[in-house]
Coordinates of C-alpha atoms and ligand atoms in Angstrom, one line a residue:
X1 CA 85.5 94.7 160.2
X2 CA 88.3 92.1 160.2
X3 CA 89.1 90.1 163.3
X4 CA 92.8 90.8 162.8
X5 CA 92.2 94.5 163.1
X6 CA 90.4 94.4 166.4
X7 CA 91.3 92.9 169.9
X8 CA 89.3 89.8 170.9
X9 CA 91.4 87.8 173.3
X10 CA 89.1 84.7 173.8
X11 CA 90.0 82.2 176.5
X12 CA 89.7 78.4 176.2
X13 CA 89.8 77.8 179.9
X14 CA 87.3 79.1 182.5
X15 CA 88.9 81.7 184.7
X16 CA 88.9 80.5 188.4
X17 CA 87.6 83.8 189.7
X18 CA 84.3 83.5 187.8
X19 CA 81.4 82.1 189.8
X20 CA 78.5 82.6 187.4
X21 CA 77.9 82.1 183.7
X22 CA 77.8 85.7 182.6
X23 CA 81.1 86.5 184.4
X24 CA 82.7 83.4 182.8
X25 CA 81.5 84.2 179.4
X26 CA 82.3 87.9 179.4
X27 CA 85.9 87.0 180.3
X28 CA 86.1 84.0 177.9
X29 CA 84.5 85.8 175.0
X30 CA 87.0 88.7 175.4
X31 CA 84.4 91.3 176.4
X32 CA 86.0 92.4 179.6
X33 CA 89.2 92.1 181.7
X34 CA 89.7 92.6 185.4
X35 CA 92.1 95.3 186.6
X36 CA 91.6 94.9 190.3
X37 CA 88.8 93.7 192.6
X38 CA 85.6 95.3 191.4
X39 CA 87.1 97.2 188.4
X40 CA 87.0 96.0 184.8
X41 CA 88.1 97.2 181.4
X42 CA 85.8 96.9 178.5
X43 CA 87.4 95.5 175.3
X44 CA 86.2 96.2 171.8
X45 CA 83.4 93.6 171.7
X46 CA 82.2 94.6 175.2
X47 CA 82.2 98.2 174.1
X48 CA 80.1 97.5 171.1
X49 CA 77.3 95.8 173.1
X50 CA 77.5 98.5 175.7
X51 CA 77.1 101.1 172.9
X52 CA 74.0 99.3 171.6
X53 CA 72.5 99.2 175.0
X54 CA 73.2 102.9 175.7
X55 CA 71.8 103.8 172.2
X56 CA 68.5 102.1 173.1
X57 CA 68.4 103.9 176.4
X58 CA 69.1 107.3 174.8
X59 CA 66.4 106.7 172.1
X60 CA 63.8 105.9 174.7
X61 CA 64.7 108.7 177.1
X62 CA 64.5 111.2 174.2
X63 CA 61.2 109.7 173.1
X64 CA 60.0 110.3 176.7
X65 CA 61.1 114.0 176.5
X66 CA 64.0 113.5 178.9
X67 CA 67.1 115.5 178.0
X68 CA 70.7 114.4 178.4
X69 CA 73.2 116.2 180.7
X70 CA 76.6 115.1 182.2
X71 CA 77.2 115.9 185.8
X72 CA 80.6 115.8 187.6
X73 CA 81.7 112.6 189.4
X74 CA 83.8 114.8 191.8
X75 CA 81.4 116.3 194.3
X76 CA 81.8 118.6 197.3
X77 CA 80.9 117.0 200.6
X78 CA 79.0 120.1 201.6
X79 CA 76.0 119.1 199.3
X80 CA 75.9 115.7 201.0
X81 CA 76.0 117.2 204.4
X82 CA 73.1 119.5 203.6
X83 CA 70.9 116.5 202.3
X84 CA 71.8 114.5 205.4
X85 CA 73.4 111.7 203.4
X86 CA 77.0 112.4 204.4
X87 CA 76.1 110.3 207.5
X88 CA 73.6 107.8 206.0
X89 CA 75.6 106.7 202.9
X90 CA 78.1 104.8 205.1
X91 CA 81.5 103.4 204.0
X92 CA 80.3 102.6 200.5
X93 CA 80.7 106.2 199.5
X94 CA 84.3 107.0 198.5
X95 CA 85.4 110.1 200.4
X96 CA 88.7 111.9 200.5
X97 CA 90.2 115.4 201.2
X98 CA 91.5 117.3 198.2
X99 CA 94.8 119.3 198.4
X100 CA 93.0 122.2 200.0
X101 CA 91.7 120.0 202.8
X102 CA 88.1 120.0 201.5
X103 CA 86.0 116.8 202.0
X104 CA 85.2 115.5 198.5
X105 CA 83.1 112.6 197.3
X106 CA 83.3 110.3 194.2
X107 CA 79.7 110.3 193.3
X108 CA 77.8 107.1 194.1
X109 CA 74.6 108.8 192.7
X110 CA 73.6 112.4 191.8
X111 CA 70.4 113.5 193.5
X112 CA 72.2 116.3 195.4
X113 CA 74.1 117.6 192.3
X114 CA 71.2 117.7 190.0
X115 CA 68.9 119.3 192.6
X116 CA 71.5 122.0 193.2
X117 CA 71.7 122.6 189.5
X118 CA 68.1 123.9 189.4
X119 CA 68.3 126.1 192.5
X120 CA 67.7 129.7 191.6
X121 CA 67.2 129.0 187.9
X122 CA 63.9 127.2 188.1
X123 CA 61.8 129.8 189.8
X124 CA 58.2 129.6 188.8
X125 CA 55.6 127.0 188.1
X126 CA 56.0 128.1 184.5
X127 CA 59.5 126.7 184.5
X128 CA 58.3 123.2 185.3
X129 CA 58.3 120.3 184.5
X130 CA 62.0 119.5 183.9
X131 CA 63.2 116.0 183.0
X132 CA 67.0 115.3 182.7
X133 CA 69.2 112.2 182.5
X134 CA 72.8 111.2 182.2
X135 CA 74.8 108.1 181.5
X136 CA 77.8 108.3 183.8
X137 CA 80.3 106.4 185.9
X138 CA 79.3 105.9 189.6
X139 CA 81.6 104.8 192.3
X140 CA 80.8 102.6 195.3
X141 CA 83.3 101.0 197.6
X142 CA 81.6 97.6 197.6
X143 CA 82.5 95.4 200.6
X144 CA 82.4 92.4 198.4
X145 CA 82.6 93.0 194.7
X146 CA 81.6 89.9 192.8
X147 CA 80.1 88.4 189.7
X148 CA 82.2 90.5 187.4
X149 CA 80.4 93.7 186.4
X150 CA 77.2 92.8 188.2
X151 CA 78.6 94.0 191.6
X152 CA 81.6 96.3 190.9
X153 CA 83.0 99.4 192.5
X154 CA 82.9 101.5 189.3
X155 CA 80.0 101.1 186.9
X156 CA 77.9 103.0 184.3
X157 CA 74.5 104.1 185.3
X158 CA 71.7 105.9 183.5
X159 CA 70.1 108.2 186.1
X160 CA 67.2 110.4 185.2
X161 CA 65.5 113.0 187.5
X162 CA 62.1 114.6 187.2
X163 CA 61.0 117.9 188.6
X164 CA 57.3 118.7 188.9
X165 CA 55.0 121.1 190.6
X166 CA 52.6 118.6 192.3
X167 CA 52.0 114.9 193.1
X168 CA 49.7 114.5 190.1
X169 CA 52.3 115.6 187.6
X170 CA 54.9 113.4 189.3
X171 CA 52.5 110.4 189.0
X172 CA 52.1 111.0 185.3
X173 CA 55.8 111.3 184.8
X174 CA 56.4 108.1 186.9
X175 CA 54.0 106.2 184.7
X176 CA 55.7 107.5 181.5
X177 CA 59.1 106.4 182.9
X178 CA 57.8 103.1 183.9
X179 CA 56.6 102.5 180.3
X180 CA 59.9 103.7 178.9
X181 CA 61.7 101.2 181.1
X182 CA 59.6 98.3 180.0
X183 CA 60.4 99.3 176.4
X184 CA 64.1 99.6 177.0
X185 CA 64.4 96.2 178.7
X186 CA 62.3 94.5 176.0
X187 CA 64.4 96.0 173.2
X188 CA 67.5 94.6 175.0
X189 CA 65.9 91.2 175.0
X190 CA 65.3 91.1 178.7
X191 CA 62.1 89.9 180.4
X192 CA 61.7 92.0 183.5
X193 CA 59.2 91.8 186.3
X194 CA 58.5 95.2 187.8
X195 CA 58.1 94.8 191.6
X196 CA 57.1 97.0 194.4
X197 CA 60.2 98.0 196.2
X198 CA 61.6 99.6 199.3
X199 CA 62.9 103.2 199.0
X200 CA 66.0 102.6 201.3
X201 CA 68.5 105.4 201.6
X202 CA 66.9 107.2 198.7
X203 CA 63.9 108.2 200.7
X204 CA 60.5 109.0 199.1
X205 CA 57.2 107.2 199.2
X206 CA 56.8 105.0 196.1
X207 CA 59.3 102.8 194.2
X208 CA 59.5 100.0 191.7
X209 CA 62.4 97.7 190.8
X210 CA 62.8 96.0 187.5
X211 CA 64.0 92.5 188.1
X212 CA 65.3 89.9 185.7
X213 CA 64.5 86.4 187.0
X214 CA 67.8 84.4 186.9
X215 CA 69.1 81.5 189.1
X216 CA 72.3 83.4 189.8
X217 CA 70.4 86.6 191.0
X218 CA 71.5 88.1 194.3
X219 CA 68.1 89.5 195.0
X220 CA 64.9 87.7 195.8
X221 CA 61.4 88.7 194.7
X222 CA 58.0 87.3 195.6
X223 CA 55.4 86.8 192.9
X224 CA 51.8 85.7 193.0
X225 CA 50.7 83.3 190.3
X226 CA 47.1 84.2 191.0
X227 CA 46.9 88.0 190.5
X228 CA 50.4 88.8 189.4
X229 CA 51.3 90.9 192.4
X230 CA 55.1 91.1 192.8
X231 CA 57.4 92.7 195.3
X232 CA 61.0 92.7 196.5
X233 CA 61.4 90.4 199.5
X234 CA 62.2 93.3 201.8
X235 CA 59.1 95.2 200.7
X236 CA 56.9 92.1 201.0
X237 CA 58.2 91.5 204.5
X238 CA 57.3 95.0 205.6
X239 CA 53.9 94.8 204.0
X240 CA 53.0 91.3 205.3
X241 CA 54.6 91.8 208.6
X242 CA 56.0 88.2 208.6
X243 CA 59.1 86.6 207.4
X244 CA 58.8 85.7 203.9
X245 CA 59.0 82.2 202.6
X246 CA 57.7 80.1 199.7
X247 CA 53.9 79.8 199.7
X248 CA 53.3 82.9 201.9
X249 CA 49.8 84.4 201.3
X250 CA 49.5 87.2 198.6
X251 CA 48.4 90.4 200.3
X252 CA 45.9 91.0 197.4
X253 CA 44.3 87.6 196.6
X254 CA 45.6 85.4 199.5
X255 CA 46.9 82.7 197.1
X256 CA 50.4 81.3 197.9
X257 CA 53.3 83.2 196.4
X258 CA 56.6 82.0 194.8
X259 CA 60.1 83.1 195.7
X260 CA 62.3 83.8 192.7
X261 CA 66.0 84.8 192.5
X262 CA 66.5 87.8 190.3
X263 CA 69.0 90.5 189.1
X264 CA 67.9 94.1 189.6
X265 CA 68.5 96.2 186.4
X266 CA 66.4 99.2 187.1
X267 CA 64.9 101.2 190.0
X268 CA 62.5 104.1 189.9
X269 CA 61.5 106.3 192.9
X270 CA 59.0 109.0 193.7
X271 CA 61.3 111.1 195.8
X272 CA 58.9 113.8 196.8
X273 CA 60.6 116.8 198.4
X274 CA 63.4 115.1 200.3
X275 CA 66.2 116.7 198.3
X276 CA 64.5 119.9 197.0
X277 CA 63.5 120.9 200.6
X278 CA 67.0 120.2 202.0
X279 CA 68.8 122.0 199.2
X280 CA 66.4 124.8 198.6
X281 CA 65.0 123.9 195.2
X282 CA 61.7 125.8 195.3
X283 CA 59.3 127.5 192.9
X284 CA 56.5 130.0 193.1
X285 CA 53.0 128.7 192.4
X286 CA 50.2 130.6 190.7
X287 CA 49.3 132.2 194.1
X288 CA 52.9 133.4 194.5
X289 CA 53.6 130.9 197.3
X290 CA 57.0 129.2 197.5
X291 CA 56.9 125.4 197.4
X292 CA 59.6 122.7 197.2
X293 CA 59.8 121.0 193.7
X294 CA 58.4 117.5 193.7
X295 CA 61.1 115.0 192.4
X296 CA 61.4 111.5 191.0
X297 CA 64.5 109.6 190.1
X298 CA 65.0 106.7 187.7
X299 CA 68.0 104.5 187.5
X300 CA 69.3 101.8 185.1
X301 CA 72.4 99.8 185.9
X302 CA 73.8 100.1 182.4
X303 CA 76.8 97.9 182.8
X304 CA 74.7 95.3 184.6
X305 CA 72.5 94.9 181.5
X306 CA 75.1 92.9 179.6
X307 CA 75.5 90.2 182.3
X308 CA 71.7 90.1 182.9
X309 CA 71.3 89.5 179.1
X310 CA 74.0 86.8 179.1
X311 CA 72.6 85.1 182.3
X312 CA 69.3 84.7 180.4
X313 CA 70.8 84.1 176.9
X314 CA 73.5 81.4 176.9
X315 CA 74.1 77.7 176.4
X316 CA 77.0 75.4 177.1
X317 CA 79.0 76.7 174.1
X318 CA 78.6 80.4 174.8
X319 CA 76.5 83.5 174.6
X320 CA 73.3 83.8 172.5
X321 CA 73.0 87.5 171.9
X322 CA 69.7 89.0 170.9
X323 CA 70.4 90.8 167.6
X324 CA 69.6 94.2 169.0
X325 CA 72.6 94.2 171.4
X326 CA 75.0 91.7 169.8
X327 CA 78.5 93.2 169.2
X328 CA 78.1 92.2 165.6
X329 CA 74.9 90.5 164.3
X330 CA 76.9 88.4 161.8
X331 CA 80.3 86.7 161.6
X332 CA 81.8 85.5 158.3
X333 CA 83.9 82.4 158.8
X334 CA 86.0 81.5 155.7
X335 CA 87.6 78.0 155.8
X336 CA 90.0 76.7 153.2
X337 CA 89.2 78.1 149.8
X338 CA 91.3 76.4 147.1
X339 CA 90.0 78.1 143.9
X340 CA 92.2 81.3 143.4
X341 CA 89.2 82.9 141.6
X342 CA 87.2 82.7 144.8
X343 CA 90.0 83.8 147.2
X344 CA 88.6 87.3 147.6
X345 CA 85.0 86.2 148.2
X346 CA 85.0 86.5 152.1
X347 CA 86.1 90.2 151.8
X348 CA 83.5 90.8 149.1
X349 CA 80.7 89.3 151.3
X350 CA 81.9 91.5 154.2
X351 CA 81.9 94.6 152.0
X352 CA 78.4 93.9 150.6
X353 CA 76.9 93.2 154.1
X354 CA 78.5 96.3 155.6
X355 CA 77.2 98.4 152.7
X356 CA 73.7 97.0 153.2
X357 CA 73.9 98.0 156.9
X358 CA 74.6 94.6 158.4
X359 CA 77.5 94.9 160.9
X360 CA 79.7 91.9 160.5
X361 CA 83.1 90.6 161.6
X362 CA 85.3 88.7 159.1
X363 CA 87.3 86.0 160.9
X364 CA 90.5 86.4 158.9
X365 CA 92.7 84.6 161.4
X366 CA 95.0 81.8 160.4
X367 CA 93.7 79.3 162.9
X368 CA 92.0 76.0 162.6
X369 CA 88.3 75.6 161.5
X370 CA 87.6 74.2 165.0
X371 CA 88.9 77.3 166.8
X372 CA 86.9 79.6 164.5
X373 CA 83.7 77.7 165.0
X374 CA 84.2 77.5 168.8
X375 CA 84.9 81.2 169.1
X376 CA 81.9 82.1 166.9
X377 CA 79.6 80.1 169.3
X378 CA 81.4 81.4 172.4
X379 CA 81.0 85.1 171.4
X380 CA 77.5 84.3 170.3
X381 CA 77.1 86.1 167.0
X382 CA 73.5 85.6 166.0
X383 CA 74.3 84.7 162.4
X384 CA 77.3 82.6 161.3
X385 CA 78.1 82.6 157.5
X386 CA 80.5 79.9 156.5
X387 CA 82.4 79.9 153.2
X388 CA 84.4 76.8 152.2
X389 CA 85.3 74.7 149.2
X390 CA 82.3 72.5 150.0
X391 CA 79.8 75.4 150.1
X392 CA 81.3 77.1 147.1
X393 CA 81.0 74.0 145.0
X394 CA 77.3 74.8 145.2
X395 CA 77.8 78.5 144.8
X396 CA 76.5 78.8 148.3
X397 CA 77.3 79.8 151.9
X398 CA 76.3 77.9 154.9
X399 CA 74.2 80.1 157.2
X400 CA 73.5 79.1 160.8
X401 CA 71.6 81.0 163.4
X402 CA 73.0 80.7 166.9
X403 CA 70.6 78.7 169.1
X404 CA 69.1 76.9 166.1
X405 CA 70.3 73.3 165.5
X406 CA 70.3 73.2 161.7
X407 CA 72.5 75.2 159.2
X408 CA 71.2 75.9 155.7
X409 CA 72.9 76.3 152.4
X410 CA 72.0 79.7 150.9
X411 CA 72.9 80.5 147.3
X412 CA 75.4 83.4 147.2
X413 CA 72.9 85.4 145.1
X414 CA 70.4 85.3 148.0
X415 CA 72.8 85.6 150.9
X416 CA 72.5 89.4 151.4
X417 CA 68.7 89.2 151.4
X418 CA 68.5 86.2 153.7
X419 CA 71.0 87.6 156.3
X420 CA 69.4 91.1 156.2
X421 CA 66.0 89.6 157.2
X422 CA 67.4 88.4 160.5
X423 CA 70.1 90.9 161.3
Ligands
ZN1 ZN1 47.7 87.5 194.4

């Protein structure tokens, strides 16, 4: 891919609205642009990283036998009235009347819709379990949208739902999803701490949040260095019955616990029968008795993964993408090439890398060497391949891995092999 054939409007200056590193860098590197408070457009580079993240999620959901669906964002209020959340969701839920005067909701989440989907179709214990997920836009009228796409009014979420016959089957499913989440975050280059969490308006009786420790995080977790126990601050406060501060005693081993700021990227819940009982999703067991289906739900803030990755992978010059989620693992930066016989070399390298399965961007802009190098660091391509008169005198390219101090000269004959190893 050529730079001139895509749209990467990088910024030299730091936009005044950006309070934290990921927000600054996503704007400066041309990943996103703001439309209005809490709503953002994704530009081609942002879309590429988003596509990588969603591909990882889809692979791990399929591996865990969860099947993809797509549910409507437009939802009738009637379902929310039946679950009791028409009242409890509060002003964050976007509500309006359609032209027929019917109360309508722009879905902030989908427990009601997916539960209703199974009513009357899943009838017997033989029809269970069922495990479904979607990757879809959610809407929340945030009182204070901030930090770019970390807290926005419209965002992509992966939400999965499990339907089981009993608590034992739910427990097994919950563990399987927990493992899938650990794999997903690891593949995205994120170190998450799973913590015991409050169930809040979702209801249910057991819940874990997956938190990325980061100085800019809006949430606070407590973690015990002794036994590893970790919980959200709210959950710990309920469990300990005190106000939580640094050094508070661990409920398990009594050692002092640390407070850490963190970004929540995932949240899983054992819902039990809250929604199935309210909406009539029942099945007949072996004895012919009607029982409400036991549910679990499993969310990942998909659009929040990119800022969480950037918060934990950047330096003064820009982003340091993990290869797995980089918009392109490699950038080719041609500087002045005087020898007419070598003029087509950058395009040839681009073609060869692409054919070998290495996604790369060729910076074919007519701008200074300084601008090209700065933009390469700002966007954070993991591998930078520089071609110039100087490198070509030695029949080589200069290869530099982002985040490593030294560049190395690699003979052109070995370039493909060397780059492929790290891409
Ligand atoms: Zn402990």
